[in-house]
Short mmCIF file of C-alpha atoms in Angstrom, two decimals:
data_model
loop_
_atom_site.label_atom_id
_atom_site.label_comp_id
_atom_site.label_asym_id
_atom_site.label_seq_id
_atom_site.Cartn_x
_atom_site.Cartn_y
_atom_site.Cartn_z
CA GLN A 27 19.11 -26.64 -13.83
CA VAL A 28 16.10 -26.71 -11.58
CA GLN A 29 12.70 -27.44 -13.13
CA LEU A 30 9.24 -27.28 -11.61
CA GLN A 31 6.19 -29.23 -12.72
CA GLU A 32 2.61 -28.78 -11.56
CA SER A 33 0.17 -31.67 -11.36
CA GLY A 34 -3.39 -32.20 -10.24
CA PRO A 35 -7.01 -32.28 -11.40
CA GLY A 36 -7.95 -29.93 -14.20
CA LEU A 37 -11.59 -29.79 -13.14
CA VAL A 38 -12.92 -29.08 -9.66
CA LYS A 39 -16.54 -28.72 -8.58
CA PRO A 40 -17.76 -25.55 -6.87
CA SER A 41 -17.45 -25.61 -3.05
CA GLU A 42 -14.84 -28.37 -3.22
CA THR A 43 -11.10 -28.16 -2.55
CA LEU A 44 -8.55 -27.57 -5.28
CA SER A 45 -5.35 -29.59 -4.74
CA LEU A 46 -2.15 -29.21 -6.74
CA THR A 47 1.38 -30.49 -6.35
CA CYS A 48 4.63 -29.04 -7.65
CA THR A 49 7.49 -31.47 -8.19
CA VAL A 50 10.97 -30.00 -8.16
CA SER A 51 13.78 -31.60 -10.17
CA GLY A 52 17.41 -30.59 -10.47
CA GLY A 53 17.29 -28.96 -7.07
CA SER A 54 16.07 -29.49 -3.53
CA VAL A 55 13.11 -27.94 -1.72
CA SER A 56 15.24 -28.35 1.43
CA SER A 57 17.72 -25.72 0.24
CA GLY A 58 17.77 -22.82 2.67
CA SER A 59 18.42 -20.34 -0.14
CA TYR A 60 14.96 -20.56 -1.63
CA TYR A 61 11.26 -20.25 -0.95
CA TRP A 62 8.60 -22.05 -2.98
CA SER A 63 5.52 -20.29 -4.22
CA TRP A 64 2.17 -20.55 -5.99
CA ILE A 65 0.88 -17.91 -8.38
CA ARG A 66 -2.28 -17.98 -10.50
CA GLN A 67 -3.58 -16.26 -13.61
CA PRO A 68 -7.29 -16.19 -14.54
CA PRO A 69 -7.90 -16.53 -18.27
CA GLY A 70 -7.02 -13.28 -20.04
CA LYS A 71 -6.00 -11.56 -16.82
CA GLY A 72 -2.88 -10.75 -14.83
CA LEU A 73 -0.84 -12.57 -12.23
CA GLU A 74 -1.98 -13.06 -8.65
CA TRP A 75 0.34 -14.27 -5.91
CA ILE A 76 -1.19 -16.99 -3.72
CA GLY A 77 1.51 -17.70 -1.15
CA TYR A 78 4.86 -19.26 -0.40
CA ILE A 79 6.53 -21.77 1.90
CA TYR A 80 10.03 -22.30 3.26
CA TYR A 81 11.46 -25.79 3.66
CA SER A 82 10.99 -25.46 7.42
CA GLY A 83 7.24 -25.20 6.86
CA SER A 84 6.98 -21.47 7.47
CA THR A 85 4.32 -19.94 5.21
CA ASN A 86 3.02 -16.59 4.04
CA TYR A 87 -0.26 -16.13 2.17
CA ASN A 88 -2.00 -13.45 0.15
CA PRO A 89 -4.39 -11.83 2.67
CA SER A 90 -7.22 -11.99 0.11
CA LEU A 91 -6.95 -15.80 -0.04
CA LYS A 92 -5.51 -16.59 3.37
CA SER A 93 -8.70 -18.06 4.86
CA ARG A 94 -8.91 -20.69 2.10
CA VAL A 95 -5.26 -21.49 1.31
CA THR A 96 -2.86 -24.06 2.68
CA ILE A 97 0.63 -24.61 1.26
CA SER A 98 2.69 -27.53 2.50
CA VAL A 99 6.06 -29.08 1.69
CA ASP A 100 7.16 -32.70 1.50
CA THR A 101 10.94 -32.77 1.57
CA SER A 102 11.05 -36.57 1.19
CA LYS A 103 9.33 -36.29 -2.19
CA ASN A 104 10.92 -32.96 -3.12
CA GLN A 105 7.46 -31.49 -3.61
CA PHE A 106 5.29 -28.72 -2.31
CA SER A 107 1.51 -28.52 -2.55
CA LEU A 108 -1.42 -26.12 -2.69
CA LYS A 109 -4.88 -26.58 -1.29
CA LEU A 110 -7.59 -24.00 -1.94
CA SER A 111 -10.91 -24.67 -0.28
CA SER A 112 -14.49 -23.64 -1.09
CA VAL A 113 -13.68 -22.84 -4.70
CA THR A 114 -15.95 -20.89 -7.03
CA ALA A 115 -15.82 -20.04 -10.71
CA ALA A 116 -13.63 -17.08 -9.80
CA ASP A 117 -10.86 -19.53 -8.90
CA THR A 118 -10.66 -20.77 -12.47
CA ALA A 119 -7.12 -19.99 -13.55
CA VAL A 120 -3.77 -21.27 -14.69
CA TYR A 121 -1.86 -22.15 -11.54
CA TYR A 122 1.93 -21.77 -11.56
CA CYS A 123 4.48 -22.92 -9.05
CA ALA A 124 7.71 -20.97 -8.87
CA ARG A 125 10.93 -20.81 -6.91
CA ILE A 126 11.77 -17.65 -4.99
CA THR A 127 15.46 -16.86 -5.05
CA MET A 128 16.71 -14.65 -2.24
CA VAL A 129 20.02 -12.80 -2.38
CA GLN A 130 20.95 -10.22 0.23
CA GLY A 131 17.31 -9.63 1.07
CA VAL A 132 16.15 -9.25 -2.54
CA ARG A 133 13.72 -11.91 -3.76
CA TRP A 134 12.43 -12.80 -7.20
CA PHE A 135 10.56 -15.63 -8.96
CA ASP A 136 12.73 -17.88 -11.10
CA PRO A 137 12.11 -20.35 -12.55
CA TRP A 138 8.41 -21.00 -13.03
CA GLY A 139 6.61 -24.22 -13.80
CA GLN A 140 4.76 -24.50 -17.08
CA GLY A 141 1.43 -23.95 -15.35
CA THR A 142 -1.73 -26.02 -15.14
CA LEU A 143 -5.25 -24.89 -15.96
CA VAL A 144 -7.83 -25.58 -13.26
CA THR A 145 -11.47 -25.02 -14.14
CA VAL A 146 -14.13 -24.77 -11.48
CA SER A 147 -17.40 -26.05 -12.85
CA SER A 148 -20.12 -28.51 -11.98
CA SER B 10 -1.99 -2.25 0.00
CA TYR B 11 0.70 -1.28 -2.48
CA VAL B 12 -0.35 -0.74 -6.10
CA LEU B 13 1.73 -1.01 -9.27
CA THR B 14 0.42 0.71 -12.40
CA GLN B 15 1.45 -0.31 -15.90
CA PRO B 16 0.13 0.94 -19.26
CA PRO B 17 -2.10 -1.73 -20.82
CA SER B 18 -0.27 -1.60 -24.12
CA VAL B 19 2.86 -0.33 -25.84
CA SER B 20 3.55 -0.51 -29.55
CA VAL B 21 6.90 -0.19 -31.28
CA ALA B 22 8.37 -0.83 -34.72
CA PRO B 23 11.09 -3.43 -35.17
CA GLY B 24 14.54 -2.06 -34.43
CA GLN B 25 13.21 0.72 -32.24
CA THR B 26 13.30 1.04 -28.47
CA ALA B 27 10.38 0.06 -26.25
CA ARG B 28 9.96 1.51 -22.79
CA ILE B 29 7.47 -0.06 -20.40
CA THR B 30 6.79 1.80 -17.20
CA CYS B 31 5.71 0.61 -13.76
CA GLY B 32 4.43 3.24 -11.39
CA GLY B 33 4.20 3.01 -7.62
CA ASN B 34 4.49 5.22 -4.58
CA ASN B 35 8.23 5.71 -3.95
CA ILE B 36 8.95 2.60 -6.00
CA GLY B 37 12.55 3.75 -6.23
CA SER B 38 13.00 2.50 -2.66
CA LYS B 39 12.03 -1.03 -3.66
CA SER B 40 13.64 -3.71 -5.83
CA VAL B 41 11.69 -4.21 -9.03
CA HIS B 42 11.61 -7.37 -11.10
CA TRP B 43 10.28 -7.83 -14.65
CA TYR B 44 8.76 -10.90 -16.28
CA GLN B 45 8.05 -11.65 -19.90
CA GLN B 46 5.09 -13.87 -20.76
CA LYS B 47 4.50 -15.04 -24.30
CA PRO B 48 1.09 -16.46 -25.27
CA GLY B 49 0.44 -19.86 -23.76
CA GLN B 50 3.72 -19.86 -21.84
CA ALA B 51 4.80 -19.32 -18.27
CA PRO B 52 6.38 -16.02 -17.27
CA VAL B 53 10.15 -15.73 -17.59
CA LEU B 54 12.34 -13.42 -15.50
CA VAL B 55 14.04 -10.85 -17.73
CA VAL B 56 15.28 -8.28 -15.19
CA TYR B 57 15.72 -8.58 -11.42
CA ASP B 58 16.69 -6.12 -8.69
CA ASP B 59 15.88 -3.13 -10.90
CA SER B 60 18.54 -3.64 -13.55
CA ASP B 61 20.24 -7.04 -13.38
CA ARG B 62 19.78 -9.59 -16.13
CA PRO B 63 19.58 -13.35 -15.58
CA SER B 64 21.94 -15.44 -17.65
CA GLY B 65 20.58 -16.03 -21.11
CA ILE B 66 18.62 -12.76 -21.30
CA PRO B 67 19.89 -10.51 -24.13
CA GLU B 68 21.63 -7.27 -23.26
CA ARG B 69 18.85 -5.51 -25.18
CA PHE B 70 16.77 -5.84 -22.01
CA SER B 71 17.58 -3.32 -19.32
CA GLY B 72 15.88 -1.76 -16.33
CA SER B 73 15.95 1.36 -14.24
CA ASN B 74 14.12 2.54 -11.12
CA SER B 75 13.87 5.96 -9.54
CA GLY B 76 11.30 8.05 -7.74
CA ASN B 77 7.82 6.78 -8.51
CA THR B 78 8.60 4.97 -11.76
CA ALA B 79 10.50 1.86 -12.80
CA THR B 80 11.17 1.27 -16.48
CA LEU B 81 11.92 -1.79 -18.57
CA THR B 82 13.72 -0.83 -21.75
CA ILE B 83 14.01 -3.14 -24.73
CA SER B 84 16.45 -1.92 -27.33
CA ARG B 85 16.46 -2.97 -30.99
CA VAL B 86 13.07 -4.61 -30.57
CA GLU B 87 12.49 -7.86 -32.44
CA ALA B 88 9.28 -9.62 -33.41
CA GLY B 89 10.06 -12.28 -30.83
CA ASP B 90 9.85 -9.67 -28.04
CA GLU B 91 6.09 -9.41 -28.53
CA ALA B 92 4.65 -10.50 -25.19
CA ASP B 93 3.04 -9.37 -21.96
CA TYR B 94 5.42 -7.83 -19.43
CA TYR B 95 4.78 -7.69 -15.69
CA CYS B 96 6.61 -5.74 -13.01
CA GLN B 97 6.74 -7.08 -9.46
CA VAL B 98 7.81 -5.87 -6.04
CA TRP B 99 7.51 -6.94 -2.42
CA ASP B 100 5.38 -4.84 -0.08
CA SER B 101 7.04 -5.04 3.32
CA SER B 102 4.78 -2.53 5.05
CA SER B 103 3.16 -5.24 7.21
CA ASP B 104 4.57 -8.03 9.38
CA HIS B 105 4.30 -10.44 6.47
CA PRO B 106 5.80 -9.26 3.17
CA GLU B 107 3.40 -9.55 0.26
CA VAL B 108 4.05 -9.97 -3.44
CA VAL B 109 2.62 -7.30 -5.72
CA PHE B 110 2.38 -7.60 -9.49
CA GLY B 111 1.58 -4.83 -11.93
CA GLY B 112 -1.40 -5.35 -14.21
CA GLY B 113 0.80 -6.17 -17.17
CA THR B 114 1.67 -4.42 -20.44
CA LYS B 115 1.12 -5.97 -23.82
CA LEU B 116 4.04 -5.14 -26.12
CA THR B 117 3.08 -5.15 -29.79
CA VAL B 118 5.75 -5.13 -32.46
CA LEU B 119 4.31 -3.35 -35.47
#
């Protein structure tokens, strides 16, 4: 059973770059059947999709964040990562990584990591 | 961009049926997925592709999708079903498909 685990600093200063890693266990990021994604949730608010990556390195980002987001994959470590630059307090959120399963053109998020809270503050 | 509209809250007594709606323009032409999120926990997939259930999800959870409304139905509601529920689709109107989430519905079990 595949499991995902986020890791990274819980506190980032304004204007700096937020960096998180998602480690995949029980499965491989190199599997062609899946995409790997980041989603965030500000405190008390709803879910916001950030972007996703395929094992080949192909990416797709939320247009509202595209200028600041980079998602990469490291198949040797079975990990994928998120970088969000020039952060502000509005980027304070719980950040989730999730696997995207695709079957006959239909895609959904399952499973999700437990999430990690990142606070942007000086 | 594509918008999904959910009621902020739904309340139901134990043993009754809860229906949570997700509105969107011609949403019946899209595949809708539903996630359950309990306080302090990550979302969990409860229905995918409109009406399919992942393994381990009780048969009490079902989904439907037609016209401009998708619906998550929870039969014989239990106290443990109290959670936030989010619908989700893909908007493929541009060259790069985008993920869209509804704003979420808080289910309260009275």
